[in-house]
mmCIF file of C-alpha atoms and ligand atoms in Angstrom:
data_model
loop_
_atom_site.group_PDB
_atom_site.id
_atom_site.type_symbol
_atom_site.label_atom_id
_atom_site.label_comp_id
_atom_site.label_asym_id
_atom_site.label_seq_id
_atom_site.Cartn_x
_atom_site.Cartn_y
_atom_site.Cartn_z
ATOM 1 C CA MET B 1 -25.829 -70.262 -25.131
ATOM 2 C CA ALA B 2 -23.879 -69.384 -21.986
ATOM 3 C CA GLY B 3 -23.143 -65.760 -21.222
ATOM 4 C CA GLY B 4 -25.017 -62.671 -22.186
ATOM 5 C CA LYS B 5 -28.282 -62.116 -23.978
ATOM 6 C CA THR B 6 -28.793 -60.056 -27.091
ATOM 7 C CA VAL B 7 -31.767 -57.740 -26.880
ATOM 8 C CA LEU B 8 -33.245 -55.702 -29.687
ATOM 9 C CA VAL B 9 -34.674 -52.298 -28.773
ATOM 10 C CA VAL B 10 -37.192 -50.932 -31.269
ATOM 11 C CA GLY B 11 -39.940 -48.326 -31.400
ATOM 12 C CA VAL B 12 -40.936 -45.419 -33.598
ATOM 13 C CA THR B 13 -38.669 -42.392 -33.989
ATOM 14 C CA GLY B 14 -38.377 -40.366 -30.802
ATOM 15 C CA SER B 15 -40.052 -42.984 -28.621
ATOM 16 C CA GLY B 16 -37.079 -42.987 -26.230
ATOM 17 C CA LYS B 17 -34.886 -45.969 -27.185
ATOM 18 C CA THR B 18 -31.525 -44.196 -26.990
ATOM 19 C CA CYS B 19 -32.376 -42.590 -23.642
ATOM 20 C CA LEU B 20 -33.505 -45.899 -22.209
ATOM 21 C CA ILE B 21 -30.320 -47.699 -23.245
ATOM 22 C CA ARG B 22 -28.284 -44.799 -21.864
ATOM 23 C CA ARG B 23 -30.066 -45.088 -18.523
ATOM 24 C CA LEU B 24 -29.470 -48.837 -18.461
ATOM 25 C CA LYS B 25 -25.798 -48.351 -19.237
ATOM 26 C CA ARG B 26 -25.190 -45.605 -16.716
ATOM 27 C CA LYS B 27 -27.688 -46.905 -14.170
ATOM 28 C CA ILE B 28 -29.423 -43.526 -14.206
ATOM 29 C CA PHE B 29 -32.646 -43.933 -12.304
ATOM 30 C CA LYS B 30 -33.758 -40.345 -12.592
ATOM 31 C CA ALA B 31 -32.668 -37.545 -14.900
ATOM 32 C CA LYS B 32 -29.990 -35.638 -13.070
ATOM 33 C CA LYS B 33 -28.547 -33.451 -15.762
ATOM 34 C CA LYS B 34 -30.216 -32.048 -18.824
ATOM 35 C CA HIS B 35 -27.635 -33.554 -21.180
ATOM 36 C CA ASP B 36 -28.470 -37.064 -19.935
ATOM 37 C CA PHE B 37 -31.400 -36.883 -22.305
ATOM 38 C CA HIS B 38 -29.954 -34.904 -25.163
ATOM 39 C CA THR B 39 -29.978 -37.168 -28.208
ATOM 40 C CA THR B 40 -29.892 -37.074 -31.967
ATOM 41 C CA GLU B 41 -31.812 -39.401 -34.234
ATOM 42 C CA THR B 42 -30.210 -42.858 -34.380
ATOM 43 C CA SER B 43 -29.316 -44.003 -37.850
ATOM 44 C CA GLY B 44 -28.792 -47.690 -38.511
ATOM 45 C CA PHE B 45 -28.113 -50.256 -35.805
ATOM 46 C CA VAL B 46 -26.282 -49.297 -32.614
ATOM 47 C CA PRO B 47 -25.277 -52.078 -30.209
ATOM 48 C CA THR B 48 -24.419 -51.235 -26.584
ATOM 49 C CA LYS B 49 -22.779 -53.748 -24.269
ATOM 50 C CA ILE B 50 -24.140 -53.585 -20.725
ATOM 51 C CA GLY B 51 -22.510 -56.105 -18.437
ATOM 52 C CA GLU B 52 -22.673 -59.422 -20.265
ATOM 53 C CA ASP B 53 -25.698 -58.441 -22.316
ATOM 54 C CA SER B 54 -25.960 -56.471 -25.517
ATOM 55 C CA PHE B 55 -28.773 -54.016 -26.261
ATOM 56 C CA GLY B 56 -29.078 -53.132 -29.938
ATOM 57 C CA GLU B 57 -31.107 -50.117 -31.012
ATOM 58 C CA VAL B 58 -32.506 -49.929 -34.488
ATOM 59 C CA GLY B 59 -33.481 -46.354 -35.304
ATOM 60 C CA GLY B 60 -37.198 -45.796 -35.784
ATOM 61 C CA LYS B 61 -36.587 -44.833 -39.406
ATOM 62 C CA LEU B 62 -35.431 -48.391 -40.139
ATOM 63 C CA GLN B 63 -38.785 -49.916 -39.186
ATOM 64 C CA PRO B 64 -38.946 -52.000 -42.405
ATOM 65 C CA LEU B 65 -35.817 -53.815 -41.172
ATOM 66 C CA TRP B 66 -36.858 -54.481 -37.561
ATOM 67 C CA LEU B 67 -37.823 -58.036 -38.396
ATOM 68 C CA ASP B 68 -34.455 -58.732 -40.005
ATOM 69 C CA TYR B 69 -32.671 -57.501 -36.899
ATOM 70 C CA ALA B 70 -34.987 -59.626 -34.743
ATOM 71 C CA GLN B 71 -33.737 -62.882 -36.277
ATOM 72 C CA ASP B 72 -30.865 -63.660 -33.912
ATOM 73 C CA VAL B 73 -31.874 -61.967 -30.677
ATOM 74 C CA SER B 74 -33.038 -63.400 -27.350
ATOM 75 C CA GLY B 75 -35.722 -60.778 -26.773
ATOM 76 C CA ILE B 76 -37.237 -57.515 -27.964
ATOM 77 C CA ILE B 77 -38.018 -54.355 -25.991
ATOM 78 C CA TYR B 78 -40.590 -52.253 -27.817
ATOM 79 C CA VAL B 79 -40.503 -48.642 -26.598
ATOM 80 C CA ILE B 80 -43.707 -46.574 -26.641
ATOM 81 C CA ASP B 81 -44.122 -42.891 -25.760
ATOM 82 C CA ALA B 82 -47.650 -42.803 -24.344
ATOM 83 C CA ARG B 83 -47.916 -39.057 -24.982
ATOM 84 C CA ALA B 84 -46.976 -39.196 -28.661
ATOM 85 C CA HIS B 85 -50.655 -39.361 -29.552
ATOM 86 C CA GLY B 86 -50.133 -38.881 -33.272
ATOM 87 C CA ARG B 87 -47.826 -41.904 -33.426
ATOM 88 C CA LEU B 88 -49.852 -44.402 -31.431
ATOM 89 C CA THR B 89 -51.768 -45.946 -34.334
ATOM 90 C CA GLN B 90 -48.540 -46.597 -36.188
ATOM 91 C CA THR B 91 -46.901 -47.798 -32.982
ATOM 92 C CA ALA B 92 -49.659 -50.336 -32.382
ATOM 93 C CA VAL B 93 -49.692 -51.612 -35.965
ATOM 94 C CA TYR B 94 -45.916 -52.167 -35.915
ATOM 95 C CA ALA B 95 -46.098 -53.925 -32.539
ATOM 96 C CA HIS B 96 -48.773 -56.328 -33.785
ATOM 97 C CA GLN B 97 -46.844 -56.988 -36.993
ATOM 98 C CA LEU B 98 -43.643 -57.685 -35.143
ATOM 99 C CA ARG B 99 -45.282 -60.092 -32.714
ATOM 100 C CA GLU B 100 -47.021 -61.957 -35.518
ATOM 101 C CA GLN B 101 -43.844 -62.323 -37.508
ATOM 102 C CA THR B 102 -41.438 -63.510 -34.842
ATOM 103 C CA GLN B 103 -41.412 -65.988 -31.954
ATOM 104 C CA VAL B 104 -38.925 -63.880 -29.993
ATOM 105 C CA PRO B 105 -40.257 -62.808 -26.545
ATOM 106 C CA LEU B 106 -41.359 -59.187 -26.727
ATOM 107 C CA ILE B 107 -42.114 -56.687 -23.992
ATOM 108 C CA LEU B 108 -43.642 -53.242 -24.379
ATOM 109 C CA TYR B 109 -41.882 -50.482 -22.457
ATOM 110 C CA VAL B 110 -44.482 -47.724 -22.087
ATOM 111 C CA ARG B 111 -43.104 -44.410 -20.904
ATOM 112 C CA ARG B 112 -44.800 -41.144 -19.926
ATOM 113 C CA ALA B 113 -48.226 -42.588 -19.187
ATOM 114 C CA LYS B 114 -49.972 -40.449 -16.534
ATOM 115 C CA ASN B 115 -50.520 -43.416 -14.251
ATOM 116 C CA MET B 116 -51.051 -47.177 -14.428
ATOM 117 C CA HIS B 117 -54.717 -46.705 -15.315
ATOM 118 C CA ASP B 118 -53.791 -44.424 -18.237
ATOM 119 C CA CYS B 119 -51.168 -46.934 -19.376
ATOM 120 C CA LYS B 120 -53.665 -49.810 -19.350
ATOM 121 C CA ARG B 121 -56.260 -47.641 -21.103
ATOM 122 C CA ILE B 122 -53.836 -46.920 -23.935
ATOM 123 C CA LEU B 123 -52.861 -50.574 -24.272
ATOM 124 C CA ASN B 124 -56.521 -51.504 -24.292
ATOM 125 C CA GLN B 125 -57.418 -48.861 -26.864
ATOM 126 C CA TRP B 126 -54.818 -50.207 -29.282
ATOM 127 C CA LEU B 127 -55.543 -53.890 -28.547
ATOM 128 C CA LEU B 128 -52.152 -54.283 -26.955
ATOM 129 C CA ASP B 129 -53.501 -55.381 -23.587
ATOM 130 C CA ASP B 130 -52.380 -58.990 -23.978
ATOM 131 C CA PHE B 131 -48.769 -57.963 -24.500
ATOM 132 C CA ARG B 132 -46.331 -58.195 -21.622
ATOM 133 C CA PHE B 133 -45.512 -54.608 -20.602
ATOM 134 C CA ILE B 134 -43.547 -52.359 -18.307
ATOM 135 C CA CYS B 135 -45.232 -49.108 -17.312
ATOM 136 C CA ALA B 136 -42.487 -46.516 -16.717
ATOM 137 C CA LEU B 137 -44.229 -43.697 -14.898
ATOM 138 C CA ASP B 138 -42.468 -40.401 -14.206
ATOM 139 C CA GLY B 139 -40.497 -40.715 -11.002
ATOM 140 C CA TYR B 140 -40.815 -44.501 -11.040
ATOM 141 C CA ASP B 141 -37.416 -46.008 -10.368
ATOM 142 C CA CYS B 142 -38.080 -49.689 -10.825
ATOM 143 C CA ASP B 143 -38.350 -49.773 -14.622
ATOM 144 C CA LEU B 144 -34.680 -50.658 -15.094
ATOM 145 C CA GLU B 145 -35.028 -53.550 -12.653
ATOM 146 C CA GLU B 146 -38.073 -54.747 -14.577
ATOM 147 C CA ILE B 147 -36.038 -54.680 -17.762
ATOM 148 C CA HIS B 148 -33.252 -56.650 -16.124
ATOM 149 C CA SER B 149 -35.704 -59.297 -14.942
ATOM 150 C CA PHE B 150 -37.205 -59.510 -18.454
ATOM 151 C CA VAL B 151 -33.709 -60.018 -19.879
ATOM 152 C CA LYS B 152 -32.891 -62.615 -17.212
ATOM 153 C CA SER B 153 -36.065 -64.518 -18.078
ATOM 154 C CA LEU B 154 -35.062 -64.855 -21.729
ATOM 155 C CA PRO B 155 -33.991 -68.276 -22.980
HETATM 156 N N1 GTP X 1 -36.381 -36.442 -19.635
HETATM 157 C C1 GTP X 1 -36.446 -37.496 -20.438
HETATM 158 N N2 GTP X 1 -36.520 -37.295 -21.753
HETATM 159 C C2 GTP X 1 -36.552 -38.382 -22.552
HETATM 160 C C3 GTP X 1 -36.514 -39.703 -22.034
HETATM 161 N N3 GTP X 1 -36.562 -40.569 -23.072
HETATM 162 C C4 GTP X 1 -36.645 -39.812 -24.179
HETATM 163 N N4 GTP X 1 -36.651 -38.489 -23.878
HETATM 164 C C5 GTP X 1 -36.757 -37.363 -24.821
HETATM 165 O O1 GTP X 1 -37.202 -37.822 -26.084
HETATM 166 C C6 GTP X 1 -36.244 -37.503 -27.095
HETATM 167 C C7 GTP X 1 -36.129 -38.670 -28.054
HETATM 168 O O2 GTP X 1 -35.595 -39.762 -27.346
HETATM 169 P P1 GTP X 1 -34.587 -40.787 -28.028
HETATM 170 O O3 GTP X 1 -34.145 -41.715 -26.948
HETATM 171 O O4 GTP X 1 -33.549 -40.116 -28.826
HETATM 172 O O5 GTP X 1 -35.602 -41.514 -29.025
HETATM 173 P P2 GTP X 1 -35.275 -42.725 -30.015
HETATM 174 O O6 GTP X 1 -36.390 -43.694 -29.841
HETATM 175 O O7 GTP X 1 -33.901 -43.227 -29.771
HETATM 176 O O8 GTP X 1 -35.418 -42.056 -31.454
HETATM 177 P P3 GTP X 1 -34.707 -42.499 -32.855
HETATM 178 O O9 GTP X 1 -33.286 -42.839 -32.584
HETATM 179 O O10 GTP X 1 -34.861 -41.309 -33.730
HETATM 180 O O11 GTP X 1 -35.489 -43.658 -33.400
HETATM 181 C C8 GTP X 1 -34.935 -37.206 -26.331
HETATM 182 O O12 GTP X 1 -34.128 -36.271 -26.982
HETATM 183 C C9 GTP X 1 -35.432 -36.678 -25.019
HETATM 184 O O13 GTP X 1 -35.654 -35.305 -25.141
HETATM 185 C C10 GTP X 1 -36.445 -39.873 -20.618
HETATM 186 O O14 GTP X 1 -36.407 -40.984 -20.075
HETATM 187 N N5 GTP X 1 -36.431 -38.739 -19.878
HETATM 188 MG MG1 MG X 2 -32.248 -43.352 -30.939
#
């Protein structure tokens, strides 16, 4: 299909999906104002057009429907908050399930890891180390570019 790609953005509640899409839309590399990151829980499916592409967030509460939403997309971005320790088991189980159940290219977007070593340790701990991933460290500006190159690489 010519034109834009459709990307599904999933992850457990509060993992940072809305903020990420907002940064992509407004090309915010670093938080400038407090309200840039003020959000409320997303209910249902919220598509956001960014250039030619469309990024659709499914709220974490709709996890049972992630697979349904994944049917007609080019790729999936799976957002993980590395410091949400209590949610990591669930996060890993859902990531494995999603990858087993769909052929759609999937990338993990891991935010708030302390450093690359910490990020890899977490992925390793939850057997996610063979997933493609982006490690979005605090103050790291290149994560949006990495997302754009993932989207570009999609069929
Ligand atoms: N400073 C900062 N805070 C963030 C960032 N991403 C997420 N947060 C914080 O985490 C909270 C939850 O982020 P959301 O983007 O709403 O999470 P979500 O994954 O969309 O959650 P649901 O819609 O409930 O599934 C936000 O209100 C912010 O306080 C970020 O990049 N920078
Ligand atoms: Mg949200």
